[in-house]
Amino acid sequence: MKLEALVNPAILTQPVYEPGKPIETVARELGLDPATIIKLASNENAFGPSPRAVAAARAALGEAQLYPDGGSFALRQKLAARHGLAPEQIVPGNGSNELLELLGHVFLRPGDEAVMGLPAFVVYKLVALLFGAKAVEVPLVNHRHDLTALAAAVTSRTKLVFLPSPNNPTGTANSEAEILAFVRALPPHVVFVFDEAYAEFVEQPPDLRPLIREGRHVVCLRTFSKIFGLASLRVGYGYTSPEIAALLNRVRQPFNVNAIGQVAACAALDDSEFTVRCGRDNRAGLAQLETGFRRLGLEWVPSVANFILVRVGDGAGVFAVLQKRGVIVRPLKPYGMPDWLRVTVGTASQNERLLRELAAAVKG
Ligand SMILES: *Cc1c(COP(=O)(O)O)cnc(C)c1O
């Protein structure tokens, strides 16, 4: 029997997520010295992890024979205190990507619909399709989510509405007032998913806790992969009502967050000096990149996150030239923006190198 005949047909048509290539892979493929390559492709923290998180992770390795605390007790306590919520409202995940999948498990059945922006974080669409739901994609306007159009896309079949703020890949955000009004107008059969992966880069991110208190179906997602610099350890979390948290807990694996990640995340939360500095250096880096793009006569989209879109014309071509010169960025053709590149904010010297190579690449 052919293998295909055995497979759930949704899997055969499931698109595959294409992550940015790791430095070692690019080095191997292009015959470059990995030490000379910089990766500004996946919105990782250019300033590394918090040294306190690294120390905590090192110490925890000595007990790697033990299963982690499946309930992530200490981490949930800390996060609850930080957000002024009860620990029962926090659901840690293997990155916030896992929470997106758990939301699919809990809420999506074949024939349901999930509403999302275009372009937005691709994992929303992948999750919808994985569960046999329809991904209803609503074009952004001026690179920002159009909440009126998003509301108009909601039907009786809509189960999930996704809104990332700031959005990936555009780096734009919607205002708190706008989002609160949008969610309050959603029908009660819809669960609103607010993806705050880059919230810590924003000085005053929208506060959706009043909506949770009002009993609305809202799930906020955060991650330790971005400003906290722990992408490799795979820790994220959701905060929501105790009822939705209990449902998400039902479908997750018992040991979904590893012990090294749990202690590192706790230590990272205590190192506000580090995150404040990263936020400040990131704003300086955005300004540096904007100045450079202006000098090169390139259009960009003003960003409040740790990455920025720049219009280079032949996105795939410029991407390839940059990569050969040891600078990895993200081409946006898969997001339907073939003229654009997404560049993660690097350290000052990485930004300088990117701008230098970019100048050569767009001339050539
Ligand atoms: C990076 C990112 C995430 C976080 O992914 P993790 O699984 O936590 O590493 C979630 N949402 C968006 C929009 C992102 O860009």
CSV table of C-alpha atoms and ligand atoms in Angstrom, one decimal:
chain,number,residue,atom,x,y,z
A,1,MET,CA,0.0,0.0,0.0
A,2,LYS,CA,1.2,3.5,-0.9
A,3,LEU,CA,2.2,5.5,2.2
A,4,GLU,CA,0.2,8.4,1.0
A,5,ALA,CA,-3.0,6.4,1.2
A,6,LEU,CA,-2.4,5.9,4.9
A,7,VAL,CA,-1.9,9.5,5.7
A,8,ASN,CA,-4.4,12.0,7.0
A,9,PRO,CA,-5.0,14.0,3.7
A,10,ALA,CA,-4.6,17.3,5.6
A,11,ILE,CA,-1.0,16.4,6.3
A,12,LEU,CA,-0.2,15.9,2.6
A,13,THR,CA,-1.2,19.4,1.8
A,14,GLN,CA,0.1,21.0,5.0
A,15,PRO,CA,2.6,23.8,4.1
A,16,VAL,CA,6.0,23.5,5.8
A,17,TYR,CA,7.4,26.2,8.0
A,18,GLU,CA,10.7,27.4,6.7
A,19,PRO,CA,12.8,28.7,9.5
A,20,GLY,CA,15.9,31.0,8.9
A,21,LYS,CA,18.9,28.8,8.4
A,22,PRO,CA,21.3,28.5,11.3
A,23,ILE,CA,24.8,30.0,10.8
A,24,GLU,CA,26.5,26.6,10.6
A,25,THR,CA,24.3,25.5,7.8
A,26,VAL,CA,24.9,28.7,5.7
A,27,ALA,CA,28.7,28.3,6.4
A,28,ARG,CA,28.7,24.7,5.2
A,29,GLU,CA,26.6,25.5,2.1
A,30,LEU,CA,28.6,28.5,1.0
A,31,GLY,CA,32.0,27.5,2.3
A,32,LEU,CA,32.2,30.4,4.7
A,33,ASP,CA,33.9,30.7,8.1
A,34,PRO,CA,31.0,30.6,10.6
A,35,ALA,CA,32.8,33.1,12.8
A,36,THR,CA,32.4,35.8,10.0
A,37,ILE,CA,28.7,35.2,9.5
A,38,ILE,CA,26.0,37.3,11.2
A,39,LYS,CA,22.4,36.2,11.5
A,40,LEU,CA,19.8,38.9,11.4
A,41,ALA,CA,17.0,36.7,10.2
A,42,SER,CA,15.0,35.3,13.1
A,43,ASN,CA,14.5,38.2,15.5
A,44,GLU,CA,16.7,36.7,18.1
A,45,ASN,CA,18.2,38.9,20.7
A,46,ALA,CA,21.5,40.3,19.3
A,47,PHE,CA,22.7,41.0,22.9
A,48,GLY,CA,22.5,37.4,23.8
A,49,PRO,CA,20.8,35.9,26.9
A,50,SER,CA,20.8,37.5,30.3
A,51,PRO,CA,24.0,36.4,32.1
A,52,ARG,CA,21.9,35.6,35.1
A,53,ALA,CA,19.8,33.3,33.0
A,54,VAL,CA,22.9,31.5,31.7
A,55,ALA,CA,24.2,31.0,35.2
A,56,ALA,CA,20.9,29.5,36.4
A,57,ALA,CA,20.7,27.2,33.3
A,58,ARG,CA,24.3,26.0,34.0
A,59,ALA,CA,23.5,25.2,37.6
A,60,ALA,CA,20.3,23.3,36.6
A,61,LEU,CA,22.2,21.1,34.1
A,62,GLY,CA,23.6,19.1,37.0
A,63,GLU,CA,20.2,17.7,37.7
A,64,ALA,CA,19.3,16.9,34.1
A,65,GLN,CA,18.5,13.3,35.1
A,66,LEU,CA,15.3,14.5,36.7
A,67,TYR,CA,12.0,15.2,34.9
A,68,PRO,CA,11.1,18.9,35.1
A,69,ASP,CA,8.3,20.3,37.2
A,70,GLY,CA,5.4,19.5,34.8
A,71,GLY,CA,3.4,22.4,36.4
A,72,SER,CA,6.3,24.9,36.1
A,73,PHE,CA,5.3,26.0,39.6
A,74,ALA,CA,8.0,28.6,40.3
A,75,LEU,CA,7.8,30.1,36.8
A,76,ARG,CA,4.0,30.4,37.0
A,77,GLN,CA,4.3,32.1,40.4
A,78,LYS,CA,6.8,34.6,39.1
A,79,LEU,CA,4.8,35.4,36.0
A,80,ALA,CA,1.5,35.7,37.9
A,81,ALA,CA,3.1,38.2,40.2
A,82,ARG,CA,4.6,40.1,37.3
A,83,HIS,CA,1.2,40.4,35.5
A,84,GLY,CA,-1.0,40.7,38.6
A,85,LEU,CA,-2.8,37.5,37.8
A,86,ALA,CA,-3.4,34.2,39.6
A,87,PRO,CA,-0.9,31.3,38.9
A,88,GLU,CA,-3.9,29.4,37.5
A,89,GLN,CA,-4.1,31.9,34.7
A,90,ILE,CA,-0.7,31.1,33.4
A,91,VAL,CA,0.1,28.3,30.9
A,92,PRO,CA,3.8,27.8,30.1
A,93,GLY,CA,4.6,26.3,26.7
A,94,ASN,CA,7.5,25.0,24.7
A,95,GLY,CA,7.8,28.4,23.1
A,96,SER,CA,4.7,30.4,22.5
A,97,ASN,CA,4.5,28.4,19.3
A,98,GLU,CA,3.3,25.4,21.3
A,99,LEU,CA,0.5,27.5,22.8
A,100,LEU,CA,-0.7,28.3,19.3
A,101,GLU,CA,-0.9,24.6,18.6
A,102,LEU,CA,-2.6,23.9,21.9
A,103,LEU,CA,-5.2,26.5,21.0
A,104,GLY,CA,-5.8,24.6,17.8
A,105,HIS,CA,-6.3,21.3,19.8
A,106,VAL,CA,-8.8,23.0,22.2
A,107,PHE,CA,-10.8,25.1,19.8
A,108,LEU,CA,-10.5,24.0,16.1
A,109,ARG,CA,-12.5,21.4,14.3
A,110,PRO,CA,-12.6,20.7,10.6
A,111,GLY,CA,-14.8,23.3,8.9
A,112,ASP,CA,-14.1,26.0,11.5
A,113,GLU,CA,-12.5,29.3,10.5
A,114,ALA,CA,-9.5,31.2,12.0
A,115,VAL,CA,-9.2,34.9,11.1
A,116,MET,CA,-5.7,36.5,10.8
A,117,GLY,CA,-3.9,39.3,9.0
A,118,LEU,CA,-1.9,39.0,5.8
A,119,PRO,CA,1.0,39.2,6.2
A,120,ALA,CA,1.1,38.0,9.9
A,121,PHE,CA,3.1,35.3,11.7
A,122,VAL,CA,2.8,32.3,9.5
A,123,VAL,CA,2.3,29.8,12.3
A,124,TYR,CA,-1.4,30.9,12.7
A,125,LYS,CA,-2.2,29.7,9.3
A,126,LEU,CA,-0.2,26.5,9.7
A,127,VAL,CA,-2.1,25.7,12.9
A,128,ALA,CA,-5.5,26.4,11.3
A,129,LEU,CA,-4.7,24.1,8.4
A,130,LEU,CA,-3.3,21.4,10.6
A,131,PHE,CA,-6.7,21.1,12.4
A,132,GLY,CA,-8.7,21.2,9.1
A,133,ALA,CA,-9.9,24.8,9.7
A,134,LYS,CA,-9.9,27.5,7.1
A,135,ALA,CA,-7.4,30.3,7.4
A,136,VAL,CA,-9.2,33.5,6.6
A,137,GLU,CA,-6.5,36.0,5.8
A,138,VAL,CA,-7.3,39.7,5.9
A,139,PRO,CA,-4.8,42.0,4.0
A,140,LEU,CA,-3.0,44.6,6.1
A,141,VAL,CA,-3.5,48.3,5.2
A,142,ASN,CA,-0.3,50.4,5.2
A,143,HIS,CA,1.4,47.4,6.8
A,144,ARG,CA,-0.9,47.5,9.8
A,145,HIS,CA,-3.7,45.2,10.8
A,146,ASP,CA,-7.0,46.6,9.6
A,147,LEU,CA,-9.3,45.8,12.6
A,148,THR,CA,-12.5,46.9,10.8
A,149,ALA,CA,-11.7,44.4,8.0
A,150,LEU,CA,-10.7,41.8,10.6
A,151,ALA,CA,-14.1,42.2,12.4
A,152,ALA,CA,-15.9,42.0,9.0
A,153,ALA,CA,-14.2,38.6,8.3
A,154,VAL,CA,-15.7,37.0,11.4
A,155,THR,CA,-18.5,34.6,10.7
A,156,SER,CA,-20.6,32.1,12.7
A,157,ARG,CA,-17.8,29.6,11.9
A,158,THR,CA,-15.0,31.7,13.3
A,159,LYS,CA,-13.4,30.1,16.4
A,160,LEU,CA,-10.1,32.0,16.7
A,161,VAL,CA,-9.0,35.5,15.7
A,162,PHE,CA,-5.2,36.1,15.8
A,163,LEU,CA,-3.7,39.5,16.4
A,164,PRO,CA,0.1,39.9,16.8
A,165,SER,CA,1.1,43.3,18.3
A,166,PRO,CA,3.8,44.3,17.2
A,167,ASN,CA,3.1,42.2,14.1
A,168,ASN,CA,5.7,40.0,12.6
A,169,PRO,CA,6.9,40.6,9.8
A,170,THR,CA,5.8,44.3,9.6
A,171,GLY,CA,6.9,45.5,13.1
A,172,THR,CA,3.7,47.6,13.4
A,173,ALA,CA,1.3,47.7,16.2
A,174,ASN,CA,-2.4,48.7,16.8
A,175,SER,CA,-3.3,51.0,19.7
A,176,GLU,CA,-4.7,49.7,23.0
A,177,ALA,CA,-8.0,51.7,22.6
A,178,GLU,CA,-8.5,50.2,19.1
A,179,ILE,CA,-7.8,46.7,20.2
A,180,LEU,CA,-10.1,46.9,23.3
A,181,ALA,CA,-13.0,48.2,21.2
A,182,PHE,CA,-12.4,45.5,18.6
A,183,VAL,CA,-12.4,42.6,21.1
A,184,ARG,CA,-15.4,44.0,23.0
A,185,ALA,CA,-17.4,43.9,19.7
A,186,LEU,CA,-16.4,40.3,18.9
A,187,PRO,CA,-19.3,37.8,19.2
A,188,PRO,CA,-19.0,35.4,22.2
A,189,HIS,CA,-18.3,32.3,20.1
A,190,VAL,CA,-14.9,33.7,19.2
A,191,VAL,CA,-11.6,33.3,21.1
A,192,PHE,CA,-9.2,36.2,20.7
A,193,VAL,CA,-5.5,35.4,20.6
A,194,PHE,CA,-3.2,38.3,21.2
A,195,ASP,CA,0.4,37.5,20.3
A,196,GLU,CA,2.7,39.7,22.3
A,197,ALA,CA,6.0,38.1,21.3
A,198,TYR,CA,7.6,41.6,21.0
A,199,ALA,CA,5.6,43.4,23.7
A,200,GLU,CA,8.7,44.0,25.9
A,201,PHE,CA,10.3,46.1,23.2
A,202,VAL,CA,7.3,48.5,23.4
A,203,GLU,CA,7.3,51.1,26.1
A,204,GLN,CA,3.6,50.8,26.9
A,205,PRO,CA,2.2,47.7,25.3
A,206,PRO,CA,-1.7,47.4,25.2
A,207,ASP,CA,-3.1,46.0,28.5
A,208,LEU,CA,-5.8,43.4,27.7
A,209,ARG,CA,-6.2,42.2,31.3
A,210,PRO,CA,-9.4,44.2,31.7
A,211,LEU,CA,-10.9,42.0,28.9
A,212,ILE,CA,-9.9,38.8,30.8
A,213,ARG,CA,-11.4,40.2,34.0
A,214,GLU,CA,-14.6,41.0,32.1
A,215,GLY,CA,-14.9,37.3,31.2
A,216,ARG,CA,-14.1,37.7,27.5
A,217,HIS,CA,-12.4,34.9,25.7
A,218,VAL,CA,-9.0,36.3,25.4
A,219,VAL,CA,-5.6,34.5,25.4
A,220,CYS,CA,-2.4,36.6,25.5
A,221,LEU,CA,0.9,34.9,24.4
A,222,ARG,CA,4.4,35.9,25.4
A,223,THR,CA,7.8,34.4,24.9
A,224,PHE,CA,11.2,34.2,26.3
A,225,SER,CA,12.6,33.9,22.8
A,226,LYS,CA,12.9,37.6,22.0
A,227,ILE,CA,13.9,40.2,24.5
A,228,PHE,CA,14.9,37.7,27.1
A,229,GLY,CA,17.3,36.0,24.6
A,230,LEU,CA,16.4,32.4,25.4
A,231,ALA,CA,15.0,31.2,22.0
A,232,SER,CA,17.1,28.0,22.2
A,233,LEU,CA,15.5,26.9,25.5
A,234,ARG,CA,11.9,27.1,24.1
A,235,VAL,CA,9.9,28.8,26.8
A,236,GLY,CA,6.8,30.8,26.2
A,237,TYR,CA,3.5,31.3,28.1
A,238,GLY,CA,-0.1,32.3,27.8
A,239,TYR,CA,-2.2,34.2,30.2
A,240,THR,CA,-5.9,34.0,30.1
A,241,SER,CA,-8.9,33.1,32.3
A,242,PRO,CA,-8.5,30.1,34.7
A,243,GLU,CA,-11.2,28.3,32.6
A,244,ILE,CA,-9.3,28.6,29.3
A,245,ALA,CA,-6.0,27.9,31.1
A,246,ALA,CA,-7.5,24.6,32.4
A,247,LEU,CA,-8.5,23.6,28.8
A,248,LEU,CA,-5.0,24.3,27.5
A,249,ASN,CA,-3.5,22.3,30.3
A,250,ARG,CA,-5.6,19.3,29.3
A,251,VAL,CA,-4.1,19.0,25.9
A,252,ARG,CA,-0.4,19.8,26.6
A,253,GLN,CA,2.3,17.2,27.2
A,254,PRO,CA,3.0,16.7,30.9
A,255,PHE,CA,6.6,17.9,30.7
A,256,ASN,CA,6.3,20.4,27.9
A,257,VAL,CA,8.8,22.9,29.4
A,258,ASN,CA,12.2,21.6,30.3
A,259,ALA,CA,13.8,22.3,33.6
A,260,ILE,CA,16.8,24.3,32.2
A,261,GLY,CA,14.4,26.6,30.5
A,262,GLN,CA,12.2,27.0,33.5
A,263,VAL,CA,15.0,28.2,35.8
A,264,ALA,CA,16.6,30.3,33.1
A,265,ALA,CA,13.3,32.0,32.4
A,266,CYS,CA,12.8,32.7,36.2
A,267,ALA,CA,16.3,34.2,36.4
A,268,ALA,CA,15.7,36.3,33.2
A,269,LEU,CA,12.6,37.8,34.8
A,270,ASP,CA,14.7,38.9,37.7
A,271,ASP,CA,17.2,40.6,35.4
A,272,SER,CA,15.3,43.7,34.5
A,273,GLU,CA,18.6,45.6,34.1
A,274,PHE,CA,19.3,43.3,31.1
A,275,THR,CA,16.0,43.8,29.4
A,276,VAL,CA,15.9,47.5,30.0
A,277,ARG,CA,19.3,47.7,28.3
A,278,CYS,CA,18.2,45.5,25.4
A,279,GLY,CA,15.2,47.7,24.9
A,280,ARG,CA,17.3,50.9,24.8
A,281,ASP,CA,20.0,49.4,22.5
A,282,ASN,CA,17.3,48.1,20.2
A,283,ARG,CA,15.8,51.5,19.8
A,284,ALA,CA,19.2,52.9,19.0
A,285,GLY,CA,19.7,50.1,16.5
A,286,LEU,CA,16.4,50.8,14.8
A,287,ALA,CA,17.5,54.5,14.5
A,288,GLN,CA,20.9,53.4,13.1
A,289,LEU,CA,19.2,51.2,10.5
A,290,GLU,CA,16.7,53.9,9.5
A,291,THR,CA,19.5,56.4,9.0
A,292,GLY,CA,21.4,53.9,6.9
A,293,PHE,CA,18.3,53.0,4.8
A,294,ARG,CA,17.6,56.8,4.3
A,295,ARG,CA,21.2,57.3,3.0
A,296,LEU,CA,20.7,54.4,0.6
A,297,GLY,CA,17.4,55.8,-0.6
A,298,LEU,CA,15.6,52.7,0.5
A,299,GLU,CA,12.0,52.7,1.8
A,300,TRP,CA,11.3,51.1,5.2
A,301,VAL,CA,8.4,50.5,7.5
A,302,PRO,CA,8.7,52.2,10.9
A,303,SER,CA,9.0,49.5,13.5
A,304,VAL,CA,8.4,49.2,17.2
A,305,ALA,CA,9.9,45.7,17.4
A,306,ASN,CA,13.4,44.3,17.1
A,307,PHE,CA,13.3,43.9,13.4
A,308,ILE,CA,12.4,46.2,10.4
A,309,LEU,CA,11.2,45.8,6.9
A,310,VAL,CA,13.2,47.4,4.1
A,311,ARG,CA,12.3,47.6,0.4
A,312,VAL,CA,15.2,46.5,-1.8
A,313,GLY,CA,13.5,45.7,-5.1
A,314,ASP,CA,14.6,42.1,-5.9
A,315,GLY,CA,14.3,40.7,-2.4
A,316,ALA,CA,15.4,37.2,-3.3
A,317,GLY,CA,18.4,38.5,-5.2
A,318,VAL,CA,19.6,40.9,-2.6
A,319,PHE,CA,19.0,38.2,0.1
A,320,ALA,CA,21.3,35.8,-1.9
A,321,VAL,CA,24.0,38.4,-2.3
A,322,LEU,CA,23.9,39.3,1.4
A,323,GLN,CA,24.1,35.7,2.3
A,324,LYS,CA,27.1,35.1,0.2
A,325,ARG,CA,28.7,38.0,2.0
A,326,GLY,CA,27.9,36.3,5.3
A,327,VAL,CA,24.9,38.4,6.4
A,328,ILE,CA,21.7,36.3,6.8
A,329,VAL,CA,18.4,38.2,6.6
A,330,ARG,CA,14.9,37.1,5.8
A,331,PRO,CA,13.4,37.4,2.3
A,332,LEU,CA,9.7,38.2,2.4
A,333,LYS,CA,8.5,36.4,-0.8
A,334,PRO,CA,6.8,33.7,1.4
A,335,TYR,CA,4.9,36.5,3.0
A,336,GLY,CA,3.8,37.9,-0.4
A,337,MET,CA,6.2,40.8,-0.2
A,338,PRO,CA,8.9,39.9,-2.8
A,339,ASP,CA,10.4,43.4,-2.8
A,340,TRP,CA,11.2,43.4,0.9
A,341,LEU,CA,13.6,42.0,3.4
A,342,ARG,CA,13.1,41.7,7.1
A,343,VAL,CA,16.2,42.6,9.1
A,344,THR,CA,16.6,41.8,12.8
A,345,VAL,CA,18.2,44.7,14.8
A,346,GLY,CA,21.7,43.6,15.6
A,347,THR,CA,24.5,45.1,17.7
A,348,ALA,CA,25.8,48.5,16.5
A,349,SER,CA,28.6,46.8,14.6
A,350,GLN,CA,26.4,44.2,13.1
A,351,ASN,CA,24.0,46.9,11.9
A,352,GLU,CA,26.9,48.7,10.4
A,353,ARG,CA,28.1,45.6,8.6
A,354,LEU,CA,24.5,44.9,7.3
A,355,LEU,CA,24.3,48.5,5.9
A,356,ARG,CA,27.7,48.2,4.3
A,357,GLU,CA,26.9,44.9,2.6
A,358,LEU,CA,23.4,46.1,1.7
A,359,ALA,CA,24.9,49.2,0.0
A,360,ALA,CA,27.0,46.9,-2.2
A,361,ALA,CA,24.2,44.4,-2.8
A,362,VAL,CA,21.6,47.0,-4.0
A,363,LYS,CA,24.2,48.7,-6.3
A,364,GLY,CA,25.4,45.4,-7.8
B,1,LIG,C1,9.1,34.7,17.5
B,1,LIG,C2,7.6,34.8,17.6
B,1,LIG,C3,6.9,33.9,18.4
B,1,LIG,C4,7.6,33.1,19.5
B,1,LIG,O1,8.0,31.9,19.2
B,1,LIG,P1,8.5,31.0,20.3
B,1,LIG,O2,7.9,29.7,20.0
B,1,LIG,O3,8.1,31.5,21.6
B,1,LIG,O4,10.0,31.0,20.1
B,1,LIG,C5,5.5,34.0,18.5
B,1,LIG,N1,4.9,34.9,17.7
B,1,LIG,C6,5.5,35.7,16.9
B,1,LIG,C7,4.7,36.7,16.1
B,1,LIG,C8,6.9,35.7,16.8
B,1,LIG,O5,7.5,36.5,15.9
